[in-house]
């Protein structure tokens, strides 16, 4: 019998559309939209019921930890939380952790820029060399200058020069940020366990830097 069911033509499921006279009111809600709305409504009702039970079972005289670090205003019955008082050692540890994260991020950016600069130096051909000129020595040790008068090549060379300059400026800015962050990190150890920091001009702490990143 299952084979004969598919032989009989069936009426396709079609939902009623909005009439022309009522198009200004928007489209009619379809079954798919109604399902979504129904699921959202049921979820909200479940959450409301759970919260209602908690409120009904709540004891107003019950102690909770918010009472320790909070105070009540004179006129209103509103709890105002006070800021936690941390020790200086914990504050310094938190500060060092944030500075380490920033420094590590700066070093990652610097590595990326160094890779781009090296690839830029290797991949740029001679005809797109900066200033559109290049010196070559022959077998007889005679100097020759490669240059072109083509306008297109000059434009490309100028664009390459601008890109190269922007990369170098970005590298300099990142190095400055790293130095400032490391100086701040060193200043956190000042006057702790007899640790002293050498100072340069301008009261900035002195620190050595890794030469491979320069």
Coordinates of N, CA and C in Angstrom, one line a residue:
X1 N 0.8 -1.2 0.0 CA 0.0 0.0 0.0 C 0.9 1.3 0.0
X2 N 2.0 1.1 0.6 CA 2.9 2.3 0.6 C 3.3 2.8 -0.8
X3 N 3.4 1.9 -1.7 CA 3.7 2.3 -3.1 C 2.6 3.1 -3.7
X4 N 1.3 2.7 -3.4 CA 0.2 3.4 -4.0 C -0.1 4.8 -3.4
X5 N 0.4 5.1 -2.3 CA 0.2 6.4 -1.7 C 0.9 7.5 -2.5
X6 N 2.0 7.2 -3.0 CA 2.8 8.2 -3.8 C 2.2 8.4 -5.2
X7 N 1.4 7.4 -5.6 CA 0.8 7.6 -7.0 C -0.3 8.6 -7.0
X8 N -1.0 8.7 -5.9 CA -2.1 9.7 -5.9 C -1.6 11.1 -5.8
X9 N -2.0 12.0 -6.6 CA -1.5 13.4 -6.5 C -2.0 14.1 -5.2
X10 N -1.1 14.8 -4.6 CA -1.5 15.4 -3.4 C -1.4 16.9 -3.6
X11 N -2.2 17.6 -2.7 CA -2.2 19.0 -2.8 C -1.0 19.6 -2.0
X12 N -0.2 20.4 -2.6 CA 1.0 21.0 -1.9 C 0.6 21.9 -0.8
X13 N 1.4 22.0 0.2 CA 1.1 22.8 1.4 C 1.4 24.3 1.0
X14 N 0.5 25.1 1.0 CA 0.7 26.5 0.7 C 0.0 27.4 1.8
X15 N 0.7 28.4 2.2 CA 0.2 29.3 3.3 C -0.3 30.5 2.6
X16 N -1.3 31.1 3.2 CA -2.0 32.2 2.6 C -1.1 33.4 2.7
X17 N -1.0 34.2 1.6 CA -0.2 35.4 1.6 C -1.1 36.6 1.9
X18 N -0.4 37.7 2.1 CA -1.1 39.0 2.4 C -1.7 39.5 1.1
X19 N -2.9 40.0 1.3 CA -3.6 40.6 0.1 C -3.1 42.0 -0.2
X20 N -3.4 42.5 -1.4 CA -2.8 43.7 -1.8 C -3.3 44.9 -1.0
X21 N -4.6 44.8 -0.6 CA -5.1 45.9 0.2 C -4.5 46.0 1.6
X22 N -3.8 44.9 2.1 CA -3.3 45.0 3.4 C -1.7 44.8 3.4
X23 N -1.1 45.1 2.3 CA 0.4 45.1 2.2 C 1.0 46.1 3.1
X24 N 0.4 47.2 3.3 CA 1.0 48.3 4.2 C 1.1 47.8 5.6
X25 N 0.4 46.8 6.0 CA 0.4 46.2 7.4 C 1.6 45.2 7.6
X26 N 2.2 44.8 6.5 CA 3.3 43.9 6.6 C 2.9 42.5 6.2
X27 N 3.8 41.5 6.2 CA 3.5 40.2 5.8 C 2.9 39.4 6.9
X28 N 2.1 38.4 6.5 CA 1.5 37.5 7.5 C 2.5 36.6 8.2
X29 N 2.3 36.3 9.4 CA 3.3 35.4 10.1 C 3.1 34.0 9.7
X30 N 4.2 33.3 9.3 CA 4.1 32.0 8.8 C 4.4 31.0 9.9
X31 N 4.3 29.7 9.6 CA 4.5 28.7 10.6 C 5.9 28.6 11.2
X32 N 6.9 28.9 10.3 CA 8.3 28.9 10.8 C 8.5 30.0 11.8
X33 N 7.9 31.2 11.5 CA 8.1 32.3 12.5 C 7.3 32.0 13.8
X34 N 6.2 31.4 13.7 CA 5.4 31.1 14.9 C 6.1 30.1 15.8
X35 N 6.8 29.1 15.2 CA 7.6 28.1 15.9 C 8.7 28.8 16.8
X36 N 9.4 29.7 16.1 CA 10.5 30.4 16.8 C 10.0 31.2 17.9
X37 N 8.9 31.9 17.7 CA 8.3 32.8 18.7 C 7.8 32.0 19.9
X38 N 7.2 30.8 19.6 CA 6.7 29.9 20.6 C 7.8 29.4 21.5
X39 N 9.0 29.0 20.9 CA 10.1 28.5 21.6 C 10.7 29.5 22.6
X40 N 10.8 30.7 22.0 CA 11.4 31.8 22.8 C 10.5 32.1 24.0
X41 N 9.2 32.1 23.8 CA 8.2 32.4 24.8 C 8.3 31.4 25.9
X42 N 8.4 30.1 25.6 CA 8.5 29.0 26.6 C 9.7 29.1 27.4
X43 N 10.9 29.4 26.8 CA 12.1 29.6 27.5 C 12.0 30.7 28.5
X44 N 11.4 31.8 28.1 CA 11.3 32.9 29.1 C 10.4 32.6 30.2
X45 N 9.3 31.8 29.9 CA 8.4 31.4 31.0 C 9.1 30.5 32.0
X46 N 9.9 29.6 31.5 CA 10.6 28.7 32.4 C 11.6 29.5 33.3
X47 N 12.3 30.4 32.8 CA 13.2 31.3 33.6 C 12.4 32.1 34.6
X48 N 11.3 32.6 34.2 CA 10.4 33.4 35.2 C 10.0 32.5 36.3
X49 N 9.6 31.3 36.0 CA 9.1 30.4 37.1 C 10.2 30.0 38.1
X50 N 11.4 29.8 37.5 CA 12.5 29.5 38.4 C 12.9 30.6 39.3
X51 N 12.9 31.8 38.8 CA 13.2 33.0 39.6 C 12.1 33.3 40.6
X52 N 10.8 33.0 40.2 CA 9.7 33.2 41.1 C 9.8 32.3 42.3
X53 N 10.2 31.1 42.1 CA 10.4 30.1 43.2 C 11.5 30.6 44.1
X54 N 12.6 31.0 43.5 CA 13.7 31.5 44.4 C 13.3 32.7 45.3
X55 N 12.5 33.6 44.7 CA 12.1 34.7 45.5 C 11.1 34.3 46.6
X56 N 10.3 33.4 46.3 CA 9.3 32.9 47.3 C 10.0 32.2 48.5
X57 N 11.1 31.4 48.2 CA 11.8 30.7 49.2 C 12.9 31.5 49.9
X58 N 13.1 32.7 49.4 CA 14.2 33.5 50.0 C 13.9 34.0 51.4
X59 N 14.9 33.9 52.2 CA 14.8 34.3 53.6 C 15.5 35.7 53.8
X60 N 14.7 36.8 54.1 CA 15.3 38.1 54.2 C 16.4 38.3 55.3
X61 N 16.3 37.4 56.3 CA 17.3 37.5 57.4 C 18.5 36.6 57.2
X62 N 18.6 36.0 56.0 CA 19.8 35.1 55.7 C 21.0 36.0 55.4
X63 N 22.2 35.5 55.9 CA 23.4 36.2 55.7 C 24.0 35.8 54.4
X64 N 24.7 36.8 53.7 CA 25.4 36.5 52.5 C 26.7 37.4 52.5
X65 N 27.6 37.0 51.7 CA 28.9 37.6 51.7 C 28.9 39.1 51.3
X66 N 27.9 39.5 50.6 CA 27.8 40.9 50.2 C 27.7 41.9 51.4
X67 N 27.3 41.4 52.5 CA 27.2 42.3 53.7 C 28.5 42.7 54.3
X68 N 29.6 42.0 54.0 CA 30.9 42.3 54.6 C 31.4 43.6 53.9
X69 N 31.4 43.6 52.6 CA 32.0 44.7 51.8 C 31.0 45.6 51.3
X70 N 30.0 46.0 52.0 CA 28.9 46.9 51.6 C 28.3 47.6 52.7
X71 N 27.8 48.8 52.4 CA 27.1 49.7 53.4 C 25.8 50.1 52.9
X72 N 24.9 50.5 53.8 CA 23.6 51.0 53.4 C 23.5 52.5 53.6
X73 N 22.8 53.2 52.7 CA 22.7 54.6 52.8 C 21.8 55.0 54.0
X74 N 21.8 56.3 54.3 CA 21.0 56.7 55.5 C 19.5 56.6 55.2
X75 N 19.1 57.1 54.0 CA 17.7 57.2 53.7 C 17.2 56.0 52.9
X76 N 18.0 55.4 52.0 CA 17.5 54.3 51.2 C 18.1 53.0 51.7
X77 N 17.3 51.9 51.5 CA 17.8 50.6 51.8 C 18.5 49.9 50.7
X78 N 19.5 50.6 50.2 CA 20.3 50.1 49.1 C 21.7 49.8 49.5
X79 N 22.2 48.6 49.2 CA 23.6 48.2 49.5 C 24.5 48.8 48.5
X80 N 25.6 49.5 49.0 CA 26.6 50.0 48.1 C 27.9 49.3 48.4
X81 N 28.4 48.6 47.4 CA 29.6 47.8 47.6 C 30.8 48.7 47.6
X82 N 31.7 48.3 48.5 CA 33.0 49.0 48.7 C 34.1 48.3 47.9
X83 N 35.0 49.1 47.5 CA 36.2 48.5 46.7 C 37.1 47.7 47.7
X84 N 37.5 46.6 47.2 CA 38.4 45.7 48.0 C 39.8 46.4 48.1
X85 N 40.3 46.3 49.3 CA 41.6 46.9 49.7 C 42.6 45.8 49.5
X86 N 43.5 46.0 48.4 CA 44.5 45.1 48.1 C 45.8 45.5 48.7
X87 N 46.7 44.6 49.0 CA 48.1 45.0 49.4 C 48.9 45.5 48.2
X88 N 50.0 46.2 48.6 CA 50.8 46.8 47.5 C 51.5 45.7 46.7
X89 N 51.9 44.6 47.4 CA 52.5 43.5 46.7 C 51.6 42.9 45.6
X90 N 50.4 42.7 46.0 CA 49.4 42.1 45.0 C 49.2 43.1 43.8
X91 N 49.1 44.4 44.2 CA 48.9 45.4 43.1 C 50.1 45.4 42.1
X92 N 51.3 45.3 42.7 CA 52.5 45.3 41.8 C 52.5 44.0 40.9
X93 N 52.1 42.9 41.5 CA 52.1 41.7 40.7 C 51.1 41.8 39.5
X94 N 49.9 42.3 39.8 CA 48.9 42.5 38.8 C 49.4 43.5 37.7
X95 N 50.1 44.5 38.1 CA 50.7 45.5 37.2 C 51.7 44.8 36.3
X96 N 52.6 44.0 36.9 CA 53.6 43.3 36.1 C 53.0 42.4 35.1
X97 N 52.0 41.7 35.5 CA 51.3 40.8 34.6 C 50.8 41.5 33.4
X98 N 50.1 42.6 33.6 CA 49.6 43.4 32.5 C 50.7 43.9 31.6
X99 N 51.8 44.4 32.2 CA 52.9 44.9 31.4 C 53.5 43.7 30.6
X100 N 53.7 42.5 31.1 CA 54.2 41.4 30.4 C 53.3 41.1 29.2
X101 N 52.0 41.1 29.4 CA 51.1 40.8 28.2 C 51.3 41.8 27.1
X102 N 51.4 43.1 27.5 CA 51.6 44.1 26.5 C 52.9 44.0 25.7
X103 N 54.0 43.7 26.5 CA 55.3 43.5 25.9 C 55.3 42.3 24.9
X104 N 54.7 41.2 25.3 CA 54.7 40.0 24.5 C 53.9 40.3 23.2
X105 N 52.8 41.1 23.3 CA 52.1 41.5 22.1 C 52.9 42.3 21.2
X106 N 53.7 43.3 21.7 CA 54.5 44.2 20.9 C 55.6 43.4 20.2
X107 N 56.2 42.4 20.9 CA 57.2 41.6 20.3 C 56.7 40.8 19.1
X108 N 55.4 40.3 19.2 CA 54.8 39.5 18.1 C 54.6 40.4 16.9
X109 N 54.1 41.7 17.2 CA 54.0 42.6 16.1 C 55.3 42.9 15.4
X110 N 56.3 43.0 16.2 CA 57.6 43.4 15.7 C 58.2 42.3 14.8
X111 N 58.0 41.0 15.2 CA 58.4 39.9 14.4 C 57.7 39.9 13.0
X112 N 56.4 40.1 13.1 CA 55.7 40.2 11.8 C 56.2 41.3 10.9
X113 N 56.5 42.4 11.4 CA 57.0 43.5 10.6 C 58.4 43.2 10.1
X114 N 59.2 42.6 10.9 CA 60.6 42.2 10.4 C 60.5 41.2 9.3
X115 N 59.6 40.3 9.3 CA 59.4 39.3 8.2 C 59.0 40.0 7.0
X116 N 58.0 41.0 7.1 CA 57.5 41.7 5.9 C 58.7 42.5 5.3
X117 N 59.5 43.1 6.1 CA 60.6 43.9 5.6 C 61.6 43.0 4.9
X118 N 61.9 41.9 5.4 CA 62.9 41.0 4.8 C 62.3 40.5 3.4
X119 N 61.1 40.1 3.4 CA 60.5 39.6 2.2 C 60.4 40.8 1.1
X120 N 60.2 42.0 1.6 CA 60.1 43.1 0.7 C 61.4 43.4 0.1
X121 N 62.5 43.2 0.9 CA 63.9 43.5 0.3 C 64.2 42.4 -0.7
X122 N 63.8 41.1 -0.4 CA 64.2 40.0 -1.3 C 63.4 40.0 -2.6
X123 N 62.1 40.3 -2.5 CA 61.2 40.0 -3.6 C 61.1 41.2 -4.6
X124 N 61.5 42.4 -4.2 CA 61.4 43.5 -5.1 C 62.5 43.4 -6.2
X125 N 62.1 43.3 -7.5 CA 63.0 43.2 -8.6 C 63.8 44.4 -8.8
X126 N 64.9 44.3 -9.7 CA 65.8 45.5 -9.9 C 65.1 46.6 -10.7
X127 N 64.1 46.3 -11.5 CA 63.4 47.4 -12.2 C 62.5 48.2 -11.3
X128 N 62.1 47.6 -10.1 CA 61.3 48.4 -9.2 C 62.2 48.8 -8.0
X129 N 63.5 49.0 -8.2 CA 64.3 49.4 -7.1 C 64.0 50.8 -6.7
X130 N 64.3 51.1 -5.4 CA 64.0 52.5 -4.9 C 64.8 53.5 -5.7
X131 N 64.1 54.6 -6.0 CA 64.6 55.7 -6.8 C 64.9 55.3 -8.2
X132 N 64.5 54.1 -8.5 CA 64.5 53.5 -9.9 C 65.9 53.6 -10.5
X133 N 66.9 53.3 -9.7 CA 68.3 53.3 -10.2 C 69.1 52.3 -9.4
X134 N 70.1 51.6 -10.0 CA 70.9 50.6 -9.3 C 72.2 50.5 -10.0
X135 N 73.2 50.3 -9.1 CA 74.6 50.2 -9.6 C 75.1 48.8 -9.8
X136 N 75.7 48.5 -10.9 CA 76.2 47.2 -11.2 C 77.6 47.3 -11.7
X137 N 78.5 46.3 -11.4 CA 79.9 46.2 -11.8 C 80.0 45.1 -12.8
X138 N 80.7 45.4 -14.0 CA 80.9 44.4 -15.0 C 82.1 43.5 -14.7
X139 N 82.4 42.7 -15.6 CA 83.6 41.8 -15.5 C 84.9 42.6 -15.4
X140 N 84.9 43.7 -16.2 CA 86.0 44.6 -16.2 C 86.0 45.6 -15.0
X141 N 85.1 45.4 -14.0 CA 85.0 46.3 -12.9 C 84.6 47.7 -13.3
X142 N 83.8 47.8 -14.3 CA 83.3 49.1 -14.7 C 81.9 49.3 -14.1
X143 N 81.7 50.5 -13.6 CA 80.4 50.7 -12.9 C 79.4 51.1 -14.0
X144 N 78.2 50.5 -13.8 CA 77.0 50.9 -14.7 C 75.8 51.2 -13.8
X145 N 75.0 52.1 -14.2 CA 73.8 52.5 -13.5 C 72.6 52.1 -14.3
X146 N 71.8 51.3 -13.7 CA 70.5 50.9 -14.3 C 69.5 52.0 -14.0
X147 N 68.9 52.5 -15.0 CA 67.8 53.5 -14.8 C 66.8 53.5 -15.9
X148 N 65.6 53.9 -15.7 CA 64.6 53.9 -16.7 C 63.9 55.2 -16.7
X149 N 63.4 55.6 -17.9 CA 62.6 56.8 -18.0 C 61.1 56.5 -18.2
X150 N 60.7 55.3 -17.9 CA 59.3 54.9 -18.1 C 58.6 55.4 -16.9
X151 N 57.4 56.0 -17.1 CA 56.6 56.6 -16.0 C 56.0 55.6 -15.1
X152 N 55.6 54.5 -15.7 CA 54.9 53.4 -14.9 C 55.9 52.8 -13.9
X153 N 57.2 52.6 -14.4 CA 58.2 52.1 -13.4 C 58.5 53.0 -12.3
X154 N 58.5 54.3 -12.7 CA 58.8 55.3 -11.6 C 57.7 55.4 -10.6
X155 N 56.4 55.2 -11.0 CA 55.3 55.2 -10.1 C 55.4 54.0 -9.2
X156 N 55.7 52.9 -9.7 CA 55.8 51.6 -8.9 C 56.9 51.8 -7.9
X157 N 58.1 52.4 -8.3 CA 59.2 52.5 -7.4 C 58.8 53.5 -6.3
X158 N 58.1 54.6 -6.6 CA 57.7 55.5 -5.5 C 56.7 54.8 -4.5
X159 N 55.8 54.0 -5.0 CA 54.9 53.3 -4.1 C 55.7 52.3 -3.2
X160 N 56.7 51.6 -3.8 CA 57.5 50.7 -3.0 C 58.3 51.4 -1.9
X161 N 58.8 52.6 -2.3 CA 59.5 53.4 -1.3 C 58.6 53.9 -0.2
X162 N 57.4 54.2 -0.5 CA 56.4 54.7 0.6 C 56.1 53.5 1.5
X163 N 55.8 52.3 0.9 CA 55.5 51.2 1.7 C 56.7 50.8 2.7
X164 N 57.9 50.9 2.1 CA 59.1 50.6 2.9 C 59.3 51.6 4.1
X165 N 59.0 52.8 3.8 CA 59.1 53.9 4.8 C 58.1 53.7 5.9
X166 N 56.9 53.3 5.5 CA 55.8 53.1 6.5 C 56.2 51.9 7.4
X167 N 56.8 50.8 6.9 CA 57.1 49.7 7.7 C 58.2 50.0 8.7
X168 N 59.2 50.8 8.2 CA 60.3 51.2 9.1 C 59.8 52.1 10.2
X169 N 58.9 53.0 9.9 CA 58.3 53.9 10.9 C 57.5 53.1 12.0
X170 N 56.8 52.1 11.5 CA 56.0 51.2 12.4 C 57.0 50.5 13.3
X171 N 58.1 50.0 12.8 CA 59.1 49.3 13.6 C 59.6 50.2 14.7
X172 N 59.9 51.4 14.3 CA 60.5 52.4 15.3 C 59.5 52.7 16.4
X173 N 58.2 52.8 16.0 CA 57.2 53.1 17.1 C 57.0 51.9 18.0
X174 N 57.1 50.7 17.5 CA 56.9 49.5 18.3 C 58.1 49.4 19.3
X175 N 59.3 49.7 18.8 CA 60.5 49.7 19.7 C 60.4 50.7 20.8
X176 N 59.8 51.9 20.5 CA 59.6 52.9 21.5 C 58.6 52.4 22.6
X177 N 57.6 51.7 22.1 CA 56.6 51.2 23.1 C 57.2 50.1 24.0
X178 N 58.0 49.3 23.4 CA 58.6 48.2 24.2 C 59.6 48.8 25.2
X179 N 60.3 49.8 24.9 CA 61.2 50.5 25.8 C 60.4 51.1 27.0
X180 N 59.4 51.8 26.6 CA 58.6 52.5 27.7 C 57.9 51.4 28.6
X181 N 57.4 50.3 28.1 CA 56.8 49.3 28.9 C 57.8 48.6 29.8
X182 N 59.0 48.3 29.3 CA 60.0 47.7 30.1 C 60.6 48.6 31.2
X183 N 60.6 49.9 30.9 CA 61.0 50.9 31.9 C 60.0 50.9 33.0
X184 N 58.7 50.8 32.7 CA 57.6 50.8 33.7 C 57.7 49.5 34.5
X185 N 58.1 48.4 33.8 CA 58.2 47.1 34.6 C 59.4 47.2 35.6
X186 N 60.5 47.8 35.2 CA 61.6 47.9 36.1 C 61.3 48.8 37.2
X187 N 60.5 49.9 37.0 CA 60.2 50.8 38.1 C 59.3 50.1 39.2
X188 N 58.7 49.0 38.9 CA 57.9 48.3 39.9 C 58.8 47.7 41.0
X189 N 60.0 47.4 40.6 CA 61.0 46.8 41.6 C 61.8 47.8 42.4
X190 N 61.4 49.0 42.3 CA 62.2 50.1 43.0 C 61.9 50.0 44.5
X191 N 62.9 50.1 45.3 CA 62.8 50.1 46.8 C 62.1 48.8 47.3
X192 N 62.4 47.7 46.6 CA 61.9 46.4 47.1 C 63.1 45.4 47.3
X193 N 63.3 44.9 48.5 CA 64.4 44.0 48.8 C 65.7 44.5 48.5
X194 N 65.9 45.8 48.6 CA 67.2 46.4 48.3 C 67.6 46.5 46.9
X195 N 66.6 46.2 46.0 CA 66.9 46.2 44.6 C 67.0 47.7 44.1
X196 N 68.1 48.1 43.4 CA 68.2 49.4 42.9 C 68.2 49.4 41.4
X197 N 67.8 50.5 40.8 CA 67.7 50.7 39.4 C 68.5 51.9 39.0
X198 N 69.4 51.7 38.0 CA 70.2 52.8 37.5 C 69.3 53.7 36.7
X199 N 69.6 55.0 36.8 CA 68.8 56.0 36.1 C 69.6 56.8 35.1
X200 N 69.0 57.1 34.0 CA 69.6 57.9 33.0 C 69.0 59.3 33.1
X201 N 69.3 60.2 32.2 CA 68.8 61.5 32.2 C 67.2 61.5 32.1
X202 N 66.6 62.3 32.8 CA 65.1 62.4 32.8 C 64.5 61.4 33.7
X203 N 65.3 60.8 34.7 CA 64.7 59.9 35.6 C 64.0 58.7 35.0
X204 N 64.6 58.2 33.9 CA 64.0 57.0 33.3 C 64.9 55.8 33.6
X205 N 64.4 54.7 34.0 CA 65.3 53.5 34.4 C 66.0 53.0 33.2
X206 N 67.2 52.5 33.4 CA 68.1 51.9 32.4 C 67.8 50.4 32.3
X207 N 67.8 49.9 31.0 CA 67.5 48.5 30.8 C 68.2 48.1 29.5
X208 N 68.7 46.9 29.5 CA 69.3 46.3 28.2 C 68.2 45.7 27.4
X209 N 68.4 45.8 26.1 CA 67.4 45.2 25.1 C 68.0 44.2 24.3
X210 N 67.2 43.2 23.8 CA 67.7 42.1 23.0 C 68.1 42.7 21.6
X211 N 69.4 42.4 21.2 CA 69.8 43.0 20.0 C 69.2 42.4 18.7
X212 N 68.7 41.2 18.8 CA 68.1 40.5 17.6 C 66.8 41.2 17.2
X213 N 66.2 42.0 18.0 CA 65.0 42.7 17.6 C 65.2 44.1 17.1
X214 N 66.4 44.5 17.0 CA 66.7 45.8 16.5 C 67.1 45.8 15.0

